[in-house]
PDB file of C-alpha atoms in Angstrom:
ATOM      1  CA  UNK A 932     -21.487  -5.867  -5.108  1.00 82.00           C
ATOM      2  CA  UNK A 933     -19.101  -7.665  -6.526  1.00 90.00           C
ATOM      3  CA  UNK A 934     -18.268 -11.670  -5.065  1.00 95.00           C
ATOM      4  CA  UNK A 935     -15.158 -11.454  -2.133  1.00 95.00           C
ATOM      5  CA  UNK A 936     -11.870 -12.211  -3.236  1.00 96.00           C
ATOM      6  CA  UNK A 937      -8.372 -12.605  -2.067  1.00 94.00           C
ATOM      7  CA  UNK A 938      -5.028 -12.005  -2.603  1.00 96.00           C
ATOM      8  CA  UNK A 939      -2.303 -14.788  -2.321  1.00 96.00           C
ATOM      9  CA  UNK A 940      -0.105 -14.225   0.708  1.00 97.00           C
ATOM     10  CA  UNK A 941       3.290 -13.028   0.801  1.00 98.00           C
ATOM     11  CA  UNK A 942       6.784 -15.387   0.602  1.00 98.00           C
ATOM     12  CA  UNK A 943      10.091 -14.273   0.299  1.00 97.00           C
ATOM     13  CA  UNK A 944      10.949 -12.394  -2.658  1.00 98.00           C
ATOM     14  CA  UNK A 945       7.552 -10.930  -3.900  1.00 99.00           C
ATOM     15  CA  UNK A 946       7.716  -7.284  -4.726  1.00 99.00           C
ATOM     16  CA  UNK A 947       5.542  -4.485  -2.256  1.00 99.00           C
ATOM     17  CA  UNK A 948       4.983  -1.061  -3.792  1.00 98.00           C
ATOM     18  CA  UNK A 949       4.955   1.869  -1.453  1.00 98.00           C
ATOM     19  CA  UNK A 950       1.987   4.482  -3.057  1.00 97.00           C
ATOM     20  CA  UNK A 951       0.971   7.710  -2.081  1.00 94.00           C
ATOM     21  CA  UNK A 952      -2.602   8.210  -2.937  1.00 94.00           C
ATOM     22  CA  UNK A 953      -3.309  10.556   0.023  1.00 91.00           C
ATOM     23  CA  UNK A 954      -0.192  12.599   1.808  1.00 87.00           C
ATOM     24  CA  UNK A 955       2.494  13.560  -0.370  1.00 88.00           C
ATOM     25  CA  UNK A 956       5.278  13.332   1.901  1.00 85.00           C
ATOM     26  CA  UNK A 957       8.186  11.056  -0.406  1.00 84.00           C
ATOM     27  CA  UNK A 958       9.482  13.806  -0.887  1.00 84.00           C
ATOM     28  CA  UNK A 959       9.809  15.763   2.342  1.00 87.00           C
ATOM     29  CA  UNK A 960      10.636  12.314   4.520  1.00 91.00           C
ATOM     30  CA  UNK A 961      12.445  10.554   2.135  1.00 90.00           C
ATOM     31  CA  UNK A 962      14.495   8.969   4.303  1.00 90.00           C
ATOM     32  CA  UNK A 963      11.895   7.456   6.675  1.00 91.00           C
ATOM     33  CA  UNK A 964      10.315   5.980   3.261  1.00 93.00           C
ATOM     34  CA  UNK A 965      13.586   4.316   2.450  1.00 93.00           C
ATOM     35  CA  UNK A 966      14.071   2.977   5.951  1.00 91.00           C
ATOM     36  CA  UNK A 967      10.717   1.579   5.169  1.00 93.00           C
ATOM     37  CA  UNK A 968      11.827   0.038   2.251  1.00 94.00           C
ATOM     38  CA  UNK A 969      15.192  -1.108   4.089  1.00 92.00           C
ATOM     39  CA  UNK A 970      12.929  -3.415   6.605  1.00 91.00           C
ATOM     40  CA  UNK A 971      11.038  -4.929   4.201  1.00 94.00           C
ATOM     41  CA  UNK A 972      14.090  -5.419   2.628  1.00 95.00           C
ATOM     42  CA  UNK A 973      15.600  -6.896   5.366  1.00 91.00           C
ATOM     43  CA  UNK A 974      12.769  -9.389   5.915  1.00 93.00           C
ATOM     44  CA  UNK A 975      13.120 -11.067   2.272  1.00 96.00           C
ATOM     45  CA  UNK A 976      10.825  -8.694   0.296  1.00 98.00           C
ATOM     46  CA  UNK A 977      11.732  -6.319  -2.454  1.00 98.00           C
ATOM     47  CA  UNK A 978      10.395  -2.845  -2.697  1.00 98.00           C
ATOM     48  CA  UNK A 979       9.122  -0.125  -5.092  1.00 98.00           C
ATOM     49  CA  UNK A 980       8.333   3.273  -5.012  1.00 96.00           C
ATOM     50  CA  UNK A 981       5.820   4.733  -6.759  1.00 94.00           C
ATOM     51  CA  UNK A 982       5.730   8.198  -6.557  1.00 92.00           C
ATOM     52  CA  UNK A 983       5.532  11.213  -9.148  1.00 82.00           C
ATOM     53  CA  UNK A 984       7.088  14.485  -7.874  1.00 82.00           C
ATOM     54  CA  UNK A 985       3.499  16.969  -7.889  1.00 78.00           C
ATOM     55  CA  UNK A 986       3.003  20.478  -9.451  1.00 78.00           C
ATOM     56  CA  UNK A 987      -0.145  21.717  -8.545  1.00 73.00           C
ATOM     57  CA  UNK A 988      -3.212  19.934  -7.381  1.00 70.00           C
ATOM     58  CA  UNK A 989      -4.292  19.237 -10.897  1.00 73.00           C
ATOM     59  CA  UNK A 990      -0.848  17.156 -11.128  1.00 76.00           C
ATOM     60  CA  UNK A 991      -1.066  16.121  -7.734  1.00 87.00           C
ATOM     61  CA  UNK A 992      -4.342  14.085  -8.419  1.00 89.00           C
ATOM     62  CA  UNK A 993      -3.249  12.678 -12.107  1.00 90.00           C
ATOM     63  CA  UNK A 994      -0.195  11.180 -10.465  1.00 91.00           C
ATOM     64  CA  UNK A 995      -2.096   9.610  -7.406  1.00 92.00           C
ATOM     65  CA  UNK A 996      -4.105   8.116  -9.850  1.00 95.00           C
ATOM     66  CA  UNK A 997      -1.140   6.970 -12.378  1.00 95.00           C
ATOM     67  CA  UNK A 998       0.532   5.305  -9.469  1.00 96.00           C
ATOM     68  CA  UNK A 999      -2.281   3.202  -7.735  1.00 97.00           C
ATOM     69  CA  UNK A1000      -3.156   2.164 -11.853  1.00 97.00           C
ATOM     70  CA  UNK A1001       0.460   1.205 -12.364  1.00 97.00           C
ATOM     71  CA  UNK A1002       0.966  -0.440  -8.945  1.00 98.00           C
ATOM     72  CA  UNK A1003      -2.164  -2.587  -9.854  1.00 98.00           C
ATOM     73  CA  UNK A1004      -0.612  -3.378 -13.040  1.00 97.00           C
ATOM     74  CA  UNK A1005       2.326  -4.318 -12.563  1.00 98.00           C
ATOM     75  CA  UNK A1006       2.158  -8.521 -12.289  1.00 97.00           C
ATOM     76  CA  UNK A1007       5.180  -8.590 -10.733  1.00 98.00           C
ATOM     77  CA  UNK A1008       3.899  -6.591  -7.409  1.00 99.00           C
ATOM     78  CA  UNK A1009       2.439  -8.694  -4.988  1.00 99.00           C
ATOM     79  CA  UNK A1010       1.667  -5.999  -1.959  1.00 99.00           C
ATOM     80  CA  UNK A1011       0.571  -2.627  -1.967  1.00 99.00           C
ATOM     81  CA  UNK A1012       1.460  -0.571   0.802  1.00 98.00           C
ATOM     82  CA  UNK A1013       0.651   3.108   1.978  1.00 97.00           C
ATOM     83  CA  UNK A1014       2.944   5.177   2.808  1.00 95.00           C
ATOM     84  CA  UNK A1015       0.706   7.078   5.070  1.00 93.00           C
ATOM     85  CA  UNK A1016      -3.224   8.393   5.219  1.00 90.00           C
ATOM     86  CA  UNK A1017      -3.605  12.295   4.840  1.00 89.00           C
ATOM     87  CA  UNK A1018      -6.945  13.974   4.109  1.00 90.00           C
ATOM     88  CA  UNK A1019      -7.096  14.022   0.422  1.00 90.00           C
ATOM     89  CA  UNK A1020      -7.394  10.597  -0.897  1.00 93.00           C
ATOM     90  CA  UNK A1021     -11.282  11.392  -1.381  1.00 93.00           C
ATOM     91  CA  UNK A1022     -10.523  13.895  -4.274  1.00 92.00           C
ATOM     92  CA  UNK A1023      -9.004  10.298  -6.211  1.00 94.00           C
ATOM     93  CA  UNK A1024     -12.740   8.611  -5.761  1.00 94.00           C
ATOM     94  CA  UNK A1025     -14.650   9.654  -8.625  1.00 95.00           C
ATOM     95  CA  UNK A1026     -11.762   8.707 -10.763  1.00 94.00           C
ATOM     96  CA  UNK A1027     -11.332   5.511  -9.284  1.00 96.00           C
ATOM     97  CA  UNK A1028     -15.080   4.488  -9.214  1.00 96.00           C
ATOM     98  CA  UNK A1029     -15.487   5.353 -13.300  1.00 96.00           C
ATOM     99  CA  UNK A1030     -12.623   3.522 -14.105  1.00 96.00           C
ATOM    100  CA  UNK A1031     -13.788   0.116 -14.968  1.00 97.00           C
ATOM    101  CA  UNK A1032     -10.864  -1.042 -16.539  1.00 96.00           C
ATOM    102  CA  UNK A1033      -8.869  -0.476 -13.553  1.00 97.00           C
ATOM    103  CA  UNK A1034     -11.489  -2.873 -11.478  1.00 97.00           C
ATOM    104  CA  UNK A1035     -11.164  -5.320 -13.864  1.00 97.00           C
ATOM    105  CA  UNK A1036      -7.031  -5.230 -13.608  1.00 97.00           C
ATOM    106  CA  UNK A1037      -7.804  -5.406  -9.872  1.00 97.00           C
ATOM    107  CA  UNK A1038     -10.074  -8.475 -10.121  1.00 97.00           C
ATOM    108  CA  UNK A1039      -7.574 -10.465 -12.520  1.00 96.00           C
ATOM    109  CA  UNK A1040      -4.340  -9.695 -10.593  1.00 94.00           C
ATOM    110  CA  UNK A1041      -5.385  -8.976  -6.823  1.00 98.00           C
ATOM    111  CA  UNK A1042      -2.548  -7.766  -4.629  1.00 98.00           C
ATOM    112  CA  UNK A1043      -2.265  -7.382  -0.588  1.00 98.00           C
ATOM    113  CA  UNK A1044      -3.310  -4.151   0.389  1.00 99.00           C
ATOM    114  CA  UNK A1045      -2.299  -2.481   3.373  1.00 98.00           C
ATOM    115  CA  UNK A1046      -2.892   0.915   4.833  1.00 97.00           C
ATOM    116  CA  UNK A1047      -4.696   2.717   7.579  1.00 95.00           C
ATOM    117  CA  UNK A1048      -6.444   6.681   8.346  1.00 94.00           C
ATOM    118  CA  UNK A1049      -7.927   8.530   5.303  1.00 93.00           C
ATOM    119  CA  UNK A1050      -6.753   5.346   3.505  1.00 96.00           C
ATOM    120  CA  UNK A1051      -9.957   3.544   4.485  1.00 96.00           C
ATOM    121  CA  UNK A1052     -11.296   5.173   1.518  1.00 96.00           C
ATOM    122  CA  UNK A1053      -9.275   2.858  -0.696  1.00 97.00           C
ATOM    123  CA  UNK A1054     -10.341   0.361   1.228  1.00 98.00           C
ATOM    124  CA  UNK A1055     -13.967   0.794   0.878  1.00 97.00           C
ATOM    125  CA  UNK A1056     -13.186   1.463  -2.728  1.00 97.00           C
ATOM    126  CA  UNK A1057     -11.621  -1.917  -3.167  1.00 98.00           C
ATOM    127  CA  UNK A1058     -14.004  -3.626  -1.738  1.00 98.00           C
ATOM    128  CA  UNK A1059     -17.079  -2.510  -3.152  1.00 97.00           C
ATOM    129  CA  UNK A1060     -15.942  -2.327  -6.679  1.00 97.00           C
ATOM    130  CA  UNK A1061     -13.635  -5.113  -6.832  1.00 98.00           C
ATOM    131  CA  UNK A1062     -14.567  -7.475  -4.103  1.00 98.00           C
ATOM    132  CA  UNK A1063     -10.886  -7.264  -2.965  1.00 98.00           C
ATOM    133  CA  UNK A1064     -10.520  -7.992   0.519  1.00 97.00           C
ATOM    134  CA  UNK A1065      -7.548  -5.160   2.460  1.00 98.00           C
ATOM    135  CA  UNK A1066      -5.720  -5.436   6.041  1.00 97.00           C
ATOM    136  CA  UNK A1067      -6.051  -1.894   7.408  1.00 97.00           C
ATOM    137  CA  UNK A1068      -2.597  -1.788   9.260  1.00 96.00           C
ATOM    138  CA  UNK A1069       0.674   0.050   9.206  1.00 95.00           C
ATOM    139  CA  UNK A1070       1.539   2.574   6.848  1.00 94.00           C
ATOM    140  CA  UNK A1071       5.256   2.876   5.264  1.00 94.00           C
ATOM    141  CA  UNK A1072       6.181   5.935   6.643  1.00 91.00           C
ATOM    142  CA  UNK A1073       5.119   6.591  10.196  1.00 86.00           C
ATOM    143  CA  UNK A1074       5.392   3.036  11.139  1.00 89.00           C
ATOM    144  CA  UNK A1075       7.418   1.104   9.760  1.00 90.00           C
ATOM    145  CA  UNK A1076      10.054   3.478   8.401  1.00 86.00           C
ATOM    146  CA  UNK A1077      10.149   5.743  11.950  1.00 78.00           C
ATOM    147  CA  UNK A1078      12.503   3.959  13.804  1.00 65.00           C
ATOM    148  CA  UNK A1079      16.154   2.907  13.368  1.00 58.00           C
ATOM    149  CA  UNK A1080      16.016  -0.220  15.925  1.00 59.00           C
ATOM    150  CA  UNK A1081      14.095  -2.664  14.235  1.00 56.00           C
ATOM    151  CA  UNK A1082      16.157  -5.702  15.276  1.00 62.00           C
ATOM    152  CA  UNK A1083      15.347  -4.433  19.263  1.00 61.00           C
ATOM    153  CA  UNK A1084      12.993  -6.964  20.648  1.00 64.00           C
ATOM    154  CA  UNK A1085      11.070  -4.932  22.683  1.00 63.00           C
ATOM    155  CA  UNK A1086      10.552  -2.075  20.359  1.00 66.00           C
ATOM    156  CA  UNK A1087       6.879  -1.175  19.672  1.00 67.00           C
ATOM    157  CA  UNK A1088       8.255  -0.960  15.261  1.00 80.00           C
ATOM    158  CA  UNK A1089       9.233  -4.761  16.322  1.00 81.00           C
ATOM    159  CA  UNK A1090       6.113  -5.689  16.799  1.00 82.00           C
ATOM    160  CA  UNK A1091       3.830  -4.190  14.563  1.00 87.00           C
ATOM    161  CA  UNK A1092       6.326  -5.235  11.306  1.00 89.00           C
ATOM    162  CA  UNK A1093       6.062  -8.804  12.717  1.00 88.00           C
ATOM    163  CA  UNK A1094       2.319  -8.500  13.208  1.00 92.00           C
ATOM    164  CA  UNK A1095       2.254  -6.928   9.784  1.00 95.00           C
ATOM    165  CA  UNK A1096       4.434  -9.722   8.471  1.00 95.00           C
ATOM    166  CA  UNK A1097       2.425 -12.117   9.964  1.00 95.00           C
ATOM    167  CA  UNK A1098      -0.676 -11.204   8.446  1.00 96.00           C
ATOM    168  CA  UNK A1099       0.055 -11.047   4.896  1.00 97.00           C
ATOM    169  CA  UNK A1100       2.562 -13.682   4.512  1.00 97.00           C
ATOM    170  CA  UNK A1101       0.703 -16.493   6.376  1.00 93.00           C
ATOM    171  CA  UNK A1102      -1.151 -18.987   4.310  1.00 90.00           C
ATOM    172  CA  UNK A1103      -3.356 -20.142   7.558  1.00 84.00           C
ATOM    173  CA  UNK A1104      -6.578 -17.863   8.230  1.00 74.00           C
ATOM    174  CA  UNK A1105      -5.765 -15.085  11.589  1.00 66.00           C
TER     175      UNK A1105
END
């Protein structure tokens, strides 16, 4: 197994990418994924969407792949976060296990990642053949994107975006 490592936390202004690699649902709750995008917003960061529109399952699991490759990538991403779990994110592991040059992106350029359900998968996956360490939390869509009262105190979204926040952008240990 491959030694532990970390990403750097979050500060204003670093980029988050919203990916899909279980649930495909961009595209039937697109507005909960830009409210998503609209917090986050809100609260300093920038945000970007990676998602491929899918034809067929064949397509379905070429573009999951293509966007957690790209999101990894891309140097100017700091955060990775899930729009939501699902039940197919298995059918990506083979894939992601043989690619070796996408560990080694992951190694040199480690990002926050953040997402919770059948996303534990990625999680293990990170882990084990990167060493990257995740924060199994919110997802884009049904939590931080489901309500329109995000400045309300006492709102349950309140909290976890602040514990969320929290998490990833402090440089002290939890």
């Amino acid at each position: 197994m491959p030694s532990p490592i970390r990403a750097n936390h979050l500060v204003s202004g670093d980029k988050i990418a919203f990916i899909s690699p279980s649930e495909r649902i961009n595209s039937t709750l697109p507005a909960v994924v830009d409210r998503a995008a609209a917090v986050l917003s809100n609260k300093g960061f920038q945000v970007q969407t990676f998602f491929n529109k899918d034809e067929g399952i064949q397509s379905c699991i070429e573009n999951r792949l293509s966007e957690i490759r790209a999101a990894f990538s891309d140097p100017s991403i700091s955060a990775v976060i899930t729009t939501i779990g699902g039940t197919t994110f298995t059918e990506l592991l083979p894939a992601l296990i043989a690619d070796k040059e996408l560990h080694e992106t992951i190694r040199a350029n480690p990002k926050v990642v953040v997402g919770y359900s059948d996303i534990t998968g990625l999680h293990w996956f990170l882990y084990a053949m990167t060493g990257l360490r995740t924060f199994y939390g919110p997802g884009a869509v049904p939590e931080i994107g489901e309500s329109n009262d995000i400045n309300d105190k006492d709102t349950p979204l309140k909290f976890c975006v602040d514990s969320l926040l929290r998490a990833i952008s402090s440089p002290e240990p939890l």
